[in-house]
Tab-separated table of C-alpha atoms in Angstrom:
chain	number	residue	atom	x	y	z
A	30	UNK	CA	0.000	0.000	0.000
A	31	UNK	CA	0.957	3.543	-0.647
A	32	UNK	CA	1.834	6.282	2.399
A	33	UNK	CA	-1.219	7.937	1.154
A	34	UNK	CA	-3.692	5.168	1.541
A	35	UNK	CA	-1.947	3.531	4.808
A	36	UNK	CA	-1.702	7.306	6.494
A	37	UNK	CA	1.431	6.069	6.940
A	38	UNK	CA	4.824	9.048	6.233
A	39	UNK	CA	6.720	9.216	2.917
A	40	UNK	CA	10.319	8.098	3.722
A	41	UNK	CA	11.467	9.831	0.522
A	42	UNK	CA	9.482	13.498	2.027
A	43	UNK	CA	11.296	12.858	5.190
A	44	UNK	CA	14.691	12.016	3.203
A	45	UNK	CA	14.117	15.148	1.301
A	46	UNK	CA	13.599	17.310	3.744
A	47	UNK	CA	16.338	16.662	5.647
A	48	UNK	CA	18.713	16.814	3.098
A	49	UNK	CA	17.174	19.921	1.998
A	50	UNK	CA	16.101	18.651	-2.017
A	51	UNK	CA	12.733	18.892	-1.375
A	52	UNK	CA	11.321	22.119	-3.013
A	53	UNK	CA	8.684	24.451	-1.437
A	54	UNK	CA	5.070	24.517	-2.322
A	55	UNK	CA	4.397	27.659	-5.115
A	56	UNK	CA	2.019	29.735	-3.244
A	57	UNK	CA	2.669	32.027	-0.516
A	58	UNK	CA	5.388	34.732	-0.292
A	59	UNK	CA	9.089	33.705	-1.770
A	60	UNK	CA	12.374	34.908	0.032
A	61	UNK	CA	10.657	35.383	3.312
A	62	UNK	CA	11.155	31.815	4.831
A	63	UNK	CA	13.688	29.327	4.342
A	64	UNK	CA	13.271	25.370	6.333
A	65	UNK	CA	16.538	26.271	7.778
A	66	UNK	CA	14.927	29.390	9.143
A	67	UNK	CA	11.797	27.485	10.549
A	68	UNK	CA	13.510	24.800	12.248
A	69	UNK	CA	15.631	27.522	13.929
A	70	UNK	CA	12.436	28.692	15.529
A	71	UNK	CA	10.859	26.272	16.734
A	72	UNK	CA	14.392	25.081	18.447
A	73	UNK	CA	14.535	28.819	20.362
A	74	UNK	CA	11.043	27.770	21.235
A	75	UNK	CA	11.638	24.460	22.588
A	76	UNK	CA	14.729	25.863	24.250
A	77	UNK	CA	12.442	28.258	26.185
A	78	UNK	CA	9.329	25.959	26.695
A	79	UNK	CA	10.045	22.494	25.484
A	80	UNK	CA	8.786	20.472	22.557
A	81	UNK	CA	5.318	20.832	23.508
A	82	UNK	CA	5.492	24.476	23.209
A	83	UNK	CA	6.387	24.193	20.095
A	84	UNK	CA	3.752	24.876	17.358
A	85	UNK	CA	3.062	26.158	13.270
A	86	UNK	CA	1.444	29.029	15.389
A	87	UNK	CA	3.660	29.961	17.446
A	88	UNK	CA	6.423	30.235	14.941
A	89	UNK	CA	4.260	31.963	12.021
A	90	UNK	CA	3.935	34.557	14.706
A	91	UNK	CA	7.997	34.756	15.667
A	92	UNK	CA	8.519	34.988	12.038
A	93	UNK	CA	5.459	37.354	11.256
A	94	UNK	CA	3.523	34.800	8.600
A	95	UNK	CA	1.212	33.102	8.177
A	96	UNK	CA	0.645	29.431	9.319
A	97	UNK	CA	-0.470	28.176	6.048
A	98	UNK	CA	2.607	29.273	4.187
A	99	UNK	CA	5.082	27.313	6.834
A	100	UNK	CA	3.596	24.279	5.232
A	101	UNK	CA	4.490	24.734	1.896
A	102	UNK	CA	8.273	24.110	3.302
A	103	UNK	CA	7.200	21.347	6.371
A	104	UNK	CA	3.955	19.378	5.350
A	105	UNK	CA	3.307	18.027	9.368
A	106	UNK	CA	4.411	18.766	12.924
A	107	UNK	CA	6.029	15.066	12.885
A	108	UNK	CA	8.424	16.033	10.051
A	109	UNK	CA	8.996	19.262	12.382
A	110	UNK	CA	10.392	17.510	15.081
A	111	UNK	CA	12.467	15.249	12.921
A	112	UNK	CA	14.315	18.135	11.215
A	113	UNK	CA	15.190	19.673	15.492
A	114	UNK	CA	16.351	16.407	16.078
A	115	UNK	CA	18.723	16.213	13.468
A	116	UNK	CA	19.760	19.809	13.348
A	117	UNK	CA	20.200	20.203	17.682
A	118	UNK	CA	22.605	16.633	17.762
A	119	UNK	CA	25.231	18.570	15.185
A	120	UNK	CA	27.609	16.577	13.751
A	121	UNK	CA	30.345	14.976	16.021
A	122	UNK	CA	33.220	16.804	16.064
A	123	UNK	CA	35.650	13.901	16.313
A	124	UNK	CA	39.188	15.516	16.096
A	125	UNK	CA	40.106	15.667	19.906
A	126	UNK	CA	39.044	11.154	19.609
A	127	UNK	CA	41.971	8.902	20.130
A	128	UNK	CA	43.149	6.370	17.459
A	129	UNK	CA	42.036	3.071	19.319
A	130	UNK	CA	38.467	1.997	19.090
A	131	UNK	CA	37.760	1.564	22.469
A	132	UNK	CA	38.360	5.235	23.067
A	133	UNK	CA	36.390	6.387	20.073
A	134	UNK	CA	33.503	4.727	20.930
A	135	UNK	CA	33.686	5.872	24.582
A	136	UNK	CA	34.018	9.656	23.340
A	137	UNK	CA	30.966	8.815	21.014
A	138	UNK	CA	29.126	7.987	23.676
A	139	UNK	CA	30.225	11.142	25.901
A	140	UNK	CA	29.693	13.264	23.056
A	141	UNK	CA	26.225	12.294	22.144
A	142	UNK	CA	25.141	12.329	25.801
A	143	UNK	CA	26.255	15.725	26.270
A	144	UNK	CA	24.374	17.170	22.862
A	145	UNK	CA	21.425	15.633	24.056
A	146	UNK	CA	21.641	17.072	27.667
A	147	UNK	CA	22.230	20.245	26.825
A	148	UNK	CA	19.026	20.107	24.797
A	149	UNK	CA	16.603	17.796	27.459
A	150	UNK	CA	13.324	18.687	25.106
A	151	UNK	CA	15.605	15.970	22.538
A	152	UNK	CA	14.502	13.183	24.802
A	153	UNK	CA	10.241	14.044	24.443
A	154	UNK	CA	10.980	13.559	20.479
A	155	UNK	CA	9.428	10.075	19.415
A	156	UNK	CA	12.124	8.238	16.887
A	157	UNK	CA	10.320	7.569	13.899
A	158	UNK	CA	12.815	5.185	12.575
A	159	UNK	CA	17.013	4.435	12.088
A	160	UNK	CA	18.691	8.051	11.197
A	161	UNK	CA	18.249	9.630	8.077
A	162	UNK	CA	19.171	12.716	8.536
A	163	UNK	CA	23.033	14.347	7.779
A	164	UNK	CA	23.952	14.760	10.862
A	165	UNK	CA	22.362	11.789	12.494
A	166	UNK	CA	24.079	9.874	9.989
A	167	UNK	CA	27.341	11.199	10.522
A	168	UNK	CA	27.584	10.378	14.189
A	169	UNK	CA	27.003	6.686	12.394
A	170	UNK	CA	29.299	7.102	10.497
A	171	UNK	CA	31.453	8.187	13.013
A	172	UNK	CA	30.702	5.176	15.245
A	173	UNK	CA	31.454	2.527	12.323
A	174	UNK	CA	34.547	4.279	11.579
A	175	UNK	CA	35.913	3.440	15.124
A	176	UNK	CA	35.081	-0.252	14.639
A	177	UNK	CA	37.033	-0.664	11.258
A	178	UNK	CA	39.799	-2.271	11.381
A	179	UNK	CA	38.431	-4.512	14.637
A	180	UNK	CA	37.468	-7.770	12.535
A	181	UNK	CA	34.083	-7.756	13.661
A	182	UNK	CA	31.696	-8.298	11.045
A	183	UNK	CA	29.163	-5.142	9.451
A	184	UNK	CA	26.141	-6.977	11.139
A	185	UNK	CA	28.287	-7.038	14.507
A	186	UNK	CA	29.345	-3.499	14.340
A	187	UNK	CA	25.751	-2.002	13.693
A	188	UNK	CA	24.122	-4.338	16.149
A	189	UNK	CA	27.156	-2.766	18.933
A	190	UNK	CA	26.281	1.034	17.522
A	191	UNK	CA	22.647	0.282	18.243
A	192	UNK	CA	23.356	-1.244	22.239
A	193	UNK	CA	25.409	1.321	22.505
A	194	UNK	CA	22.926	4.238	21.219
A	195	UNK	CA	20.135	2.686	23.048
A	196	UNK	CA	22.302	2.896	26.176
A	197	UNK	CA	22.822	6.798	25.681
A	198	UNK	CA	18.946	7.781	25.302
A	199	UNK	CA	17.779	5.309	28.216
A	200	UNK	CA	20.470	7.344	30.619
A	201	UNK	CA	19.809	10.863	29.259
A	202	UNK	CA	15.759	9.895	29.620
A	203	UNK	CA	16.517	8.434	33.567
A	204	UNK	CA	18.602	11.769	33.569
A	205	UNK	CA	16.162	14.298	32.660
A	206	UNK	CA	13.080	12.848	34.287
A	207	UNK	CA	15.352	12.895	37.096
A	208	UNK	CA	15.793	16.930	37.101
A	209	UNK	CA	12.471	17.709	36.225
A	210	UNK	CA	11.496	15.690	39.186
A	211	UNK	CA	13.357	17.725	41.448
A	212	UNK	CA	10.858	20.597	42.399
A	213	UNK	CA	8.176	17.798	43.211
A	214	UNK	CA	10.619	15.496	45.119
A	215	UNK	CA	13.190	17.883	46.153
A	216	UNK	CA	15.906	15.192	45.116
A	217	UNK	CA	18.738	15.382	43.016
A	218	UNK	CA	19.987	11.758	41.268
A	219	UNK	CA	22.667	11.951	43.619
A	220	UNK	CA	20.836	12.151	46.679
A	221	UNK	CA	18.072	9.767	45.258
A	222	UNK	CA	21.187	7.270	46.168
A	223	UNK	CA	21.657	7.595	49.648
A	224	UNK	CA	18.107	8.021	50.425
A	225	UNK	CA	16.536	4.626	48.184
A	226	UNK	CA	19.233	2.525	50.291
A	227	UNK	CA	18.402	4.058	53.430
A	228	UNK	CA	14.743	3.638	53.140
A	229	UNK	CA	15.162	-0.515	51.267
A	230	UNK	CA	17.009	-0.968	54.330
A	231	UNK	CA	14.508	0.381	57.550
A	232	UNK	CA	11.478	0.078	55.632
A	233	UNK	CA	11.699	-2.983	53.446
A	234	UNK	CA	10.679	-6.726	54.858
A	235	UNK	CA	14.072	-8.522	54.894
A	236	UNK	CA	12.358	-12.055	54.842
A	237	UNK	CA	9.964	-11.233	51.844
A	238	UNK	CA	13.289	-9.158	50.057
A	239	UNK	CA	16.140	-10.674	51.111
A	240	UNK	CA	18.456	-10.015	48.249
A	241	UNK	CA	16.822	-6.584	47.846
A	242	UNK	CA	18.221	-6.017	51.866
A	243	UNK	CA	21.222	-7.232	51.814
A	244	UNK	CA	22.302	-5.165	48.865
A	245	UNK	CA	20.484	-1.709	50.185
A	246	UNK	CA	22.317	-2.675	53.839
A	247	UNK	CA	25.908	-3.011	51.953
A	248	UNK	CA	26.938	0.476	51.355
A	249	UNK	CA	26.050	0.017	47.109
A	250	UNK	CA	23.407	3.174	47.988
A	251	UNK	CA	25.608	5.056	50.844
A	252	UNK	CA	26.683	8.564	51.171
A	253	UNK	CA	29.339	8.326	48.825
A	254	UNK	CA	27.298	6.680	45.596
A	255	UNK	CA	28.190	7.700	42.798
A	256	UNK	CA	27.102	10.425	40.320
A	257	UNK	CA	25.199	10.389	37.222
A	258	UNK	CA	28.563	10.711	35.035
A	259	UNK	CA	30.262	7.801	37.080
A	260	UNK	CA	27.153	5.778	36.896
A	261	UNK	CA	27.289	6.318	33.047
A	262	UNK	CA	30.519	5.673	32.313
A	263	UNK	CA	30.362	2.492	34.215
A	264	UNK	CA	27.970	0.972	31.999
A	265	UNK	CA	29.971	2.486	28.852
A	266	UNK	CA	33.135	0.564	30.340
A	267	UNK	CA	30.770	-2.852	31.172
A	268	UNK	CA	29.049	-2.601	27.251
A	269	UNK	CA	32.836	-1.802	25.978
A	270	UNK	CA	33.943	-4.735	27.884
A	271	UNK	CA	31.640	-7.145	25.684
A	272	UNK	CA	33.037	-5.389	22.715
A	273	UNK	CA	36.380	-6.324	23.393
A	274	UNK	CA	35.504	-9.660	24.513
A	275	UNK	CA	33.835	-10.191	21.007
A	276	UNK	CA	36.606	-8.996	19.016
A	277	UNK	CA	38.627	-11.354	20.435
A	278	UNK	CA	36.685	-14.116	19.845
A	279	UNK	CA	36.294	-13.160	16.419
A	280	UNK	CA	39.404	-12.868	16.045
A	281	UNK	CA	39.958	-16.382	17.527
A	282	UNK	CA	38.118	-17.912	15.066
A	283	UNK	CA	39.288	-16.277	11.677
């Protein structure tokens, strides 16, 4: 079936207007608008009140047009928030990386945590699908790049980049939901530790938990737990750990 008759979106739209070969509409006012001009927007207006302040409204009125004519360059609000996703993660800037993969991968995953942090409305962006978009693509790129050269195979390597990726968005989510939890809870992540083991261990039924008790009672959750960063880069070091283990065994066996 077609996108039309499904409802479903037109991967070559979305490929086109990413890459910028997708022409605008004929009607409405020329010269006024460009797409790089209405993503812009509606990036200052998520910076100020988050994705879901972000409408066609909102930024005909920043840019003093009409709504109707910011179609003609963006045909729906999903194809919107593709185009901020793509333009706020930039492009890796990879010259400061070391030579050995291990490192390179670990600065990938530093790097792309940080973009997305310093942008938390990123993370309340549905992914429609694998990246498409230039600059998506080149952190991909950048990513198999560090594997070349490791023997692993190309299904290996993209299967890694995706554990690896999914590992970065599930920490920045836990990371942001977090913060924004703060004025309700009055908690930060770090004190979330100390707290969680103190109350498993006073409050918690030791016969009915055991294993749940004995942990919270061992000092994991104590005073001196560690921070989000540490906590991040020690799963980056446990799912870089696997990596090496595999390349070896590939390696073992031809």
């Amino acid at each position: 079936m077609t996108a039309e008759r499904t409802g479903a979106r037109d991967v070559e739209t979305m490929i086109d207007l990413l890459w910028r070969t997708r022409p605008p509409g004929s009607r409405g006012p020329r010269g006024a608008l460009s797409l790089d001009r209405i993503v812009e927007t509606a990036m200052e207006i998520a910076d100020a009140d988050g994705v879901g302040g972000v409408s066609m409204r909102k930024i005909a009125e920043r840019l003093d047009v009409t709504t109707m004519s910011l179609y003609r360059y963006i045909p729906r609000k999903e194809d919107l928030l593709d185009l901020m996703f793509d333009a706020a993660m930039g492009k890796p800037d990879t010259g400061a990386w070391p030579e050995d993969w291990r490192g390179r991968l670990t600065c990938y995953a530093l790097d792309a945590r940080a973009a997305m942090l310093a942008r938390p409305w990123l993370c309340d962006i549905p992914l429609s699908g694998p990246p498409l978009g230039p600059n998506n693509l080149s952190w991909l790129e950048a990513a198999l790049a560090s594997l070349d050269g490791t023997g692993l195979s190309d299904a290996d390597m993209v299967g890694l980049i995706m554990i690896l990726t999914n590992y970065v968005l599930s920490d920045v989510r836990q990371v942001v939901s977090i913060n924004r939890a703060v004025p309700r809870t009055g908690f930060t992540y770090e004190e979330w530790g100390e707290i969680y083991g103190r109350t498993l261990a006073t409050r918690i039924d030791p016969a009915r938990f055991p294993h749940v008790v004995r942990v919270a009672t061992s000092g994991v959750f104590g005073p001196e737990v560690a921070s989000g960063d540490e906590d991040f880069m020690y799963g980056v070091d446990f799912l870089l750990d696997g990596v090496e283990a595999l390349v070896r065994r590939r390696d073992a066996t031809g």
